[in-house]
Amino acid sequence: MKLKRLNIALPKGRLGEKVYEMLETLGYGCPGLTDGSRKLIFEDDGGITRYFWVKPSDVDIYVERGAADIGVVGRDILLEHNPDVYELLDLGFGKCRMCVAGMAGYEANPNRTLRVATKFPNIARSYYAAKSREIEIIKLSGSIELAPILGMSDVIVDIVETGSTLKENNLEVKETVCDISARLIVNKAAYRFKNDEVRELVEKINTVYKNKVEK
Ligand code: PRP
């Protein structure tokens, strides 16, 4: 039986490149994909895959809408957007933490509304709702660390990987919200109509991981 072509959304950047490296070793390579050109779509000649380079925070949108059958996305994006997709695998890449951070030594007044700067308003809201803590969200798109330094917020809810950004800006982790890593997601219809293709891919990834563990 001829397998159908899989459309794969890869997050632009280091994580996507790492994931592609893994997929290439599993036989899902696509010439030119890592040449550093500005091209966004790549197809292999064998009809196995078609890749799209997409903005990391948009991967789930392509997969949910079926423009891509599968994609790789950080758990932070899944928690924030709550897309209607299946989450198939924790790839174990791109490990980091979602944290509450603030100026070193700063302690928030528990009787006042906490001003929280973040790129992840939904994650921040549900985290503090579970603690019955009243907050005001200040939604930013980047350089979140600036907000408490400039007195615009009391804390931030943001991703911490190596911790250098916090350290270099005299900030520290106050609380850990959750652990993050890269996840393989699949469009719900594609999971049915391209089940053989998706399962084969998942099996190959699992085998690689098994081998890695056994080594
Ligand atoms: C992310 C995150 C932190 C930083 C954490 O920012 O928002 O700022 O990485 O990494 P570290 O713990 O290894 O220092 P990103 O690089 O995505 O840039 P941004 O400021 O545009 O969000």
Tab-separated table of C-alpha atoms and ligand atoms in Angstrom:
chain	number	residue	atom	x	y	z
A	1	MET	CA	0.000	0.000	0.000
A	2	LYS	CA	1.324	3.417	-0.905
A	3	LEU	CA	1.827	5.645	2.102
A	4	LYS	CA	0.399	9.150	2.039
A	5	ARG	CA	2.635	12.192	2.356
A	6	LEU	CA	2.941	13.609	5.876
A	7	ASN	CA	2.792	17.375	6.302
A	8	ILE	CA	4.996	18.369	9.211
A	9	ALA	CA	5.150	21.763	10.946
A	10	LEU	CA	8.554	22.400	12.479
A	11	PRO	CA	9.226	25.271	14.883
A	12	LYS	CA	11.834	27.652	13.437
A	13	GLY	CA	15.028	27.726	15.477
A	14	ARG	CA	17.187	25.410	17.525
A	15	LEU	CA	14.396	23.099	18.685
A	16	GLY	CA	13.073	22.577	15.146
A	17	GLU	CA	16.560	21.888	13.825
A	18	LYS	CA	17.121	19.288	16.522
A	19	VAL	CA	13.815	17.606	15.780
A	20	TYR	CA	14.556	17.610	12.060
A	21	GLU	CA	17.952	16.014	12.715
A	22	MET	CA	16.132	13.196	14.516
A	23	LEU	CA	13.553	12.791	11.748
A	24	GLU	CA	16.279	12.742	9.095
A	25	THR	CA	18.040	9.840	10.812
A	26	LEU	CA	14.700	7.996	10.839
A	27	GLY	CA	14.363	8.298	7.056
A	28	TYR	CA	12.248	11.448	6.881
A	29	GLY	CA	14.936	13.668	5.366
A	30	CYS	CA	14.192	16.426	2.891
A	31	PRO	CA	16.967	17.961	0.742
A	32	GLY	CA	17.733	21.632	1.329
A	33	LEU	CA	15.748	21.953	4.541
A	34	THR	CA	18.689	23.011	6.666
A	35	ASP	CA	20.485	25.094	4.016
A	36	GLY	CA	19.529	28.299	5.788
A	37	SER	CA	17.539	29.654	2.832
A	38	ARG	CA	14.400	31.770	3.310
A	39	LYS	CA	12.219	29.053	1.792
A	40	LEU	CA	9.424	27.910	4.089
A	41	ILE	CA	8.158	24.722	2.408
A	42	PHE	CA	10.242	21.662	1.541
A	43	GLU	CA	9.120	18.437	-0.110
A	44	ASP	CA	11.077	15.244	-0.579
A	45	ASP	CA	11.075	13.526	-3.972
A	46	GLY	CA	9.854	10.231	-2.565
A	47	GLY	CA	6.472	11.609	-1.503
A	48	ILE	CA	7.047	10.840	2.172
A	49	THR	CA	7.124	14.276	3.760
A	50	ARG	CA	6.447	17.965	3.261
A	51	TYR	CA	7.900	20.292	5.919
A	52	PHE	CA	6.885	23.819	6.887
A	53	TRP	CA	9.050	26.099	9.012
A	54	VAL	CA	6.629	27.995	11.224
A	55	LYS	CA	6.881	30.397	14.152
A	56	PRO	CA	7.163	28.189	17.271
A	57	SER	CA	4.061	29.664	18.900
A	58	ASP	CA	1.998	29.031	15.727
A	59	VAL	CA	2.741	25.302	15.277
A	60	ASP	CA	-0.457	24.189	17.040
A	61	ILE	CA	-2.597	26.474	14.842
A	62	TYR	CA	-1.306	24.805	11.641
A	63	VAL	CA	-1.908	21.369	13.146
A	64	GLU	CA	-5.334	22.137	14.601
A	65	ARG	CA	-6.540	23.523	11.262
A	66	GLY	CA	-5.100	20.599	9.310
A	67	ALA	CA	-2.624	22.636	7.246
A	68	ALA	CA	-0.057	20.338	8.869
A	69	ASP	CA	-0.770	16.739	9.883
A	70	ILE	CA	1.757	16.737	12.662
A	71	GLY	CA	3.989	19.215	14.419
A	72	VAL	CA	6.425	19.706	17.236
A	73	VAL	CA	5.605	22.279	19.867
A	74	GLY	CA	6.631	23.213	23.388
A	75	ARG	CA	4.289	22.179	26.184
A	76	ASP	CA	4.067	25.880	27.123
A	77	ILE	CA	2.216	26.589	23.871
A	78	LEU	CA	-0.162	23.663	24.412
A	79	LEU	CA	-0.983	24.831	27.933
A	80	GLU	CA	-1.463	28.408	26.787
A	81	HIS	CA	-3.555	27.736	23.641
A	82	ASN	CA	-5.230	24.453	24.604
A	83	PRO	CA	-5.561	23.415	20.937
A	84	ASP	CA	-7.917	20.686	19.743
A	85	VAL	CA	-5.186	18.206	18.701
A	86	TYR	CA	-3.834	14.885	19.941
A	87	GLU	CA	-0.596	14.997	21.899
A	88	LEU	CA	1.269	11.807	20.991
A	89	LEU	CA	4.760	11.971	22.439
A	90	ASP	CA	6.988	13.792	24.846
A	91	LEU	CA	10.151	14.096	22.756
A	92	GLY	CA	12.326	14.945	25.729
A	93	PHE	CA	13.924	17.851	23.834
A	94	GLY	CA	13.698	21.519	24.683
A	95	LYS	CA	13.492	20.953	28.396
A	96	CYS	CA	12.883	24.031	30.521
A	97	ARG	CA	10.581	25.270	33.292
A	98	MET	CA	7.709	27.715	33.476
A	99	CYS	CA	8.479	29.851	36.520
A	100	VAL	CA	7.389	32.781	38.571
A	101	ALA	CA	10.398	35.083	38.901
A	102	GLY	CA	11.039	38.440	40.497
A	103	MET	CA	13.812	40.741	41.656
A	104	ALA	CA	16.307	39.009	43.927
A	105	GLY	CA	15.137	39.344	47.507
A	106	TYR	CA	11.722	40.755	46.545
A	107	GLU	CA	8.714	39.487	48.446
A	108	ALA	CA	5.239	40.354	47.220
A	109	ASN	CA	2.677	41.794	49.622
A	110	PRO	CA	0.040	39.023	49.897
A	111	ASN	CA	-2.707	41.559	50.576
A	112	ARG	CA	-2.288	43.425	47.311
A	113	THR	CA	-3.193	42.425	43.760
A	114	LEU	CA	-0.094	40.877	42.208
A	115	ARG	CA	0.996	42.465	38.916
A	116	VAL	CA	2.203	39.665	36.633
A	117	ALA	CA	3.998	40.350	33.347
A	118	THR	CA	3.955	37.434	30.917
A	119	LYS	CA	3.696	36.079	27.391
A	120	PHE	CA	1.473	33.342	28.850
A	121	PRO	CA	-1.667	34.981	30.332
A	122	ASN	CA	-3.713	31.762	30.425
A	123	ILE	CA	-1.017	29.765	32.195
A	124	ALA	CA	-0.491	32.603	34.686
A	125	ARG	CA	-4.236	33.019	35.267
A	126	SER	CA	-4.889	29.350	35.961
A	127	TYR	CA	-1.793	29.046	38.157
A	128	TYR	CA	-2.877	31.900	40.413
A	129	ALA	CA	-6.583	30.958	40.266
A	130	ALA	CA	-5.634	27.591	41.792
A	131	LYS	CA	-3.992	29.515	44.621
A	132	SER	CA	-6.938	31.931	44.898
A	133	ARG	CA	-4.496	34.783	44.411
A	134	GLU	CA	-5.783	37.974	42.838
A	135	ILE	CA	-3.619	39.141	39.950
A	136	GLU	CA	-3.448	41.706	37.189
A	137	ILE	CA	-1.953	40.448	33.932
A	138	ILE	CA	0.407	42.628	31.935
A	139	LYS	CA	0.662	40.902	28.567
A	140	LEU	CA	4.017	41.356	26.830
A	141	SER	CA	5.549	39.719	23.744
A	142	GLY	CA	9.199	39.494	24.771
A	143	SER	CA	11.942	40.770	27.088
A	144	ILE	CA	9.536	40.019	29.957
A	145	GLU	CA	12.382	40.382	32.461
A	146	LEU	CA	12.315	44.144	32.004
A	147	ALA	CA	8.897	44.535	33.644
A	148	PRO	CA	9.883	43.962	37.309
A	149	ILE	CA	13.195	45.780	36.822
A	150	LEU	CA	11.329	48.892	35.702
A	151	GLY	CA	8.706	48.492	38.426
A	152	MET	CA	5.964	47.786	35.880
A	153	SER	CA	5.149	44.392	37.428
A	154	ASP	CA	5.797	42.584	40.715
A	155	VAL	CA	6.734	39.270	39.105
A	156	ILE	CA	6.932	37.552	35.726
A	157	VAL	CA	5.670	34.171	34.596
A	158	ASP	CA	8.127	33.024	31.977
A	159	ILE	CA	10.292	30.233	30.645
A	160	VAL	CA	13.592	29.543	32.362
A	161	GLU	CA	16.066	27.349	30.543
A	162	THR	CA	19.638	27.975	31.669
A	163	GLY	CA	18.691	30.727	34.128
A	164	SER	CA	21.225	33.171	32.645
A	165	THR	CA	18.657	35.773	31.584
A	166	LEU	CA	17.334	35.959	35.142
A	167	LYS	CA	20.793	36.007	36.687
A	168	GLU	CA	22.156	38.670	34.377
A	169	ASN	CA	19.216	40.900	35.264
A	170	ASN	CA	19.329	40.398	39.037
A	171	LEU	CA	16.157	38.308	39.046
A	172	GLU	CA	15.516	34.932	40.654
A	173	VAL	CA	13.047	32.060	40.440
A	174	LYS	CA	10.368	32.347	43.125
A	175	GLU	CA	8.176	29.369	42.205
A	176	THR	CA	8.069	26.652	39.536
A	177	VAL	CA	4.764	26.477	37.669
A	178	CYS	CA	5.495	23.367	35.577
A	179	ASP	CA	8.066	21.504	33.501
A	180	ILE	CA	8.189	22.032	29.751
A	181	SER	CA	9.480	19.907	26.875
A	182	ALA	CA	8.800	19.424	23.175
A	183	ARG	CA	5.691	17.443	22.239
A	184	LEU	CA	4.670	15.712	19.024
A	185	ILE	CA	1.105	16.694	18.158
A	186	VAL	CA	-1.212	15.446	15.425
A	187	ASN	CA	-4.315	16.777	13.715
A	188	LYS	CA	-7.376	14.769	14.772
A	189	ALA	CA	-8.599	14.008	11.246
A	190	ALA	CA	-5.082	13.173	10.033
A	191	TYR	CA	-4.762	10.749	12.917
A	192	ARG	CA	-7.607	8.776	11.356
A	193	PHE	CA	-6.913	9.247	7.654
A	194	LYS	CA	-3.130	8.961	7.840
A	195	ASN	CA	-3.042	6.547	10.746
A	196	ASP	CA	-0.495	4.169	9.154
A	197	GLU	CA	1.884	7.009	8.380
A	198	VAL	CA	1.535	8.626	11.806
A	199	ARG	CA	1.928	5.340	13.659
A	200	GLU	CA	4.992	4.387	11.664
A	201	LEU	CA	6.612	7.716	12.511
A	202	VAL	CA	5.747	7.417	16.209
A	203	GLU	CA	7.055	3.845	16.316
A	204	LYS	CA	10.343	4.880	14.729
A	205	ILE	CA	10.779	7.715	17.218
A	206	ASN	CA	9.996	5.372	20.104
A	207	THR	CA	12.527	2.841	18.855
A	208	VAL	CA	15.225	5.483	18.696
A	209	TYR	CA	14.467	6.490	22.255
A	210	LYS	CA	14.466	2.900	23.424
A	211	ASN	CA	17.852	2.385	21.807
A	212	LYS	CA	19.130	5.530	23.425
A	213	VAL	CA	18.023	4.362	26.843
A	214	GLU	CA	19.528	0.900	26.375
A	215	LYS	CA	22.958	2.207	25.303
B	1	PRP	C1	13.112	33.072	26.599
B	1	PRP	C2	12.446	33.405	27.909
B	1	PRP	C3	13.561	34.010	28.703
B	1	PRP	C4	14.771	33.231	28.216
B	1	PRP	C5	15.134	32.152	29.204
B	1	PRP	O1	13.167	34.221	25.847
B	1	PRP	O2	11.366	34.301	27.718
B	1	PRP	O3	13.709	35.368	28.457
B	1	PRP	O4	14.418	32.625	26.976
B	1	PRP	O5	16.283	31.445	28.828
B	1	PRP	P1	17.523	31.250	29.820
B	1	PRP	O6	16.996	30.789	31.156
B	1	PRP	O7	18.356	30.200	29.153
B	1	PRP	O8	18.245	32.558	29.936
B	1	PRP	P2	13.452	34.254	24.301
B	1	PRP	O9	14.884	33.933	24.046
B	1	PRP	O10	12.464	33.381	23.611
B	1	PRP	O11	13.234	35.781	23.937
B	1	PRP	P3	12.075	36.821	24.261
B	1	PRP	O12	12.678	37.802	25.206
B	1	PRP	O13	11.745	37.409	22.947
B	1	PRP	O14	10.918	36.105	24.882
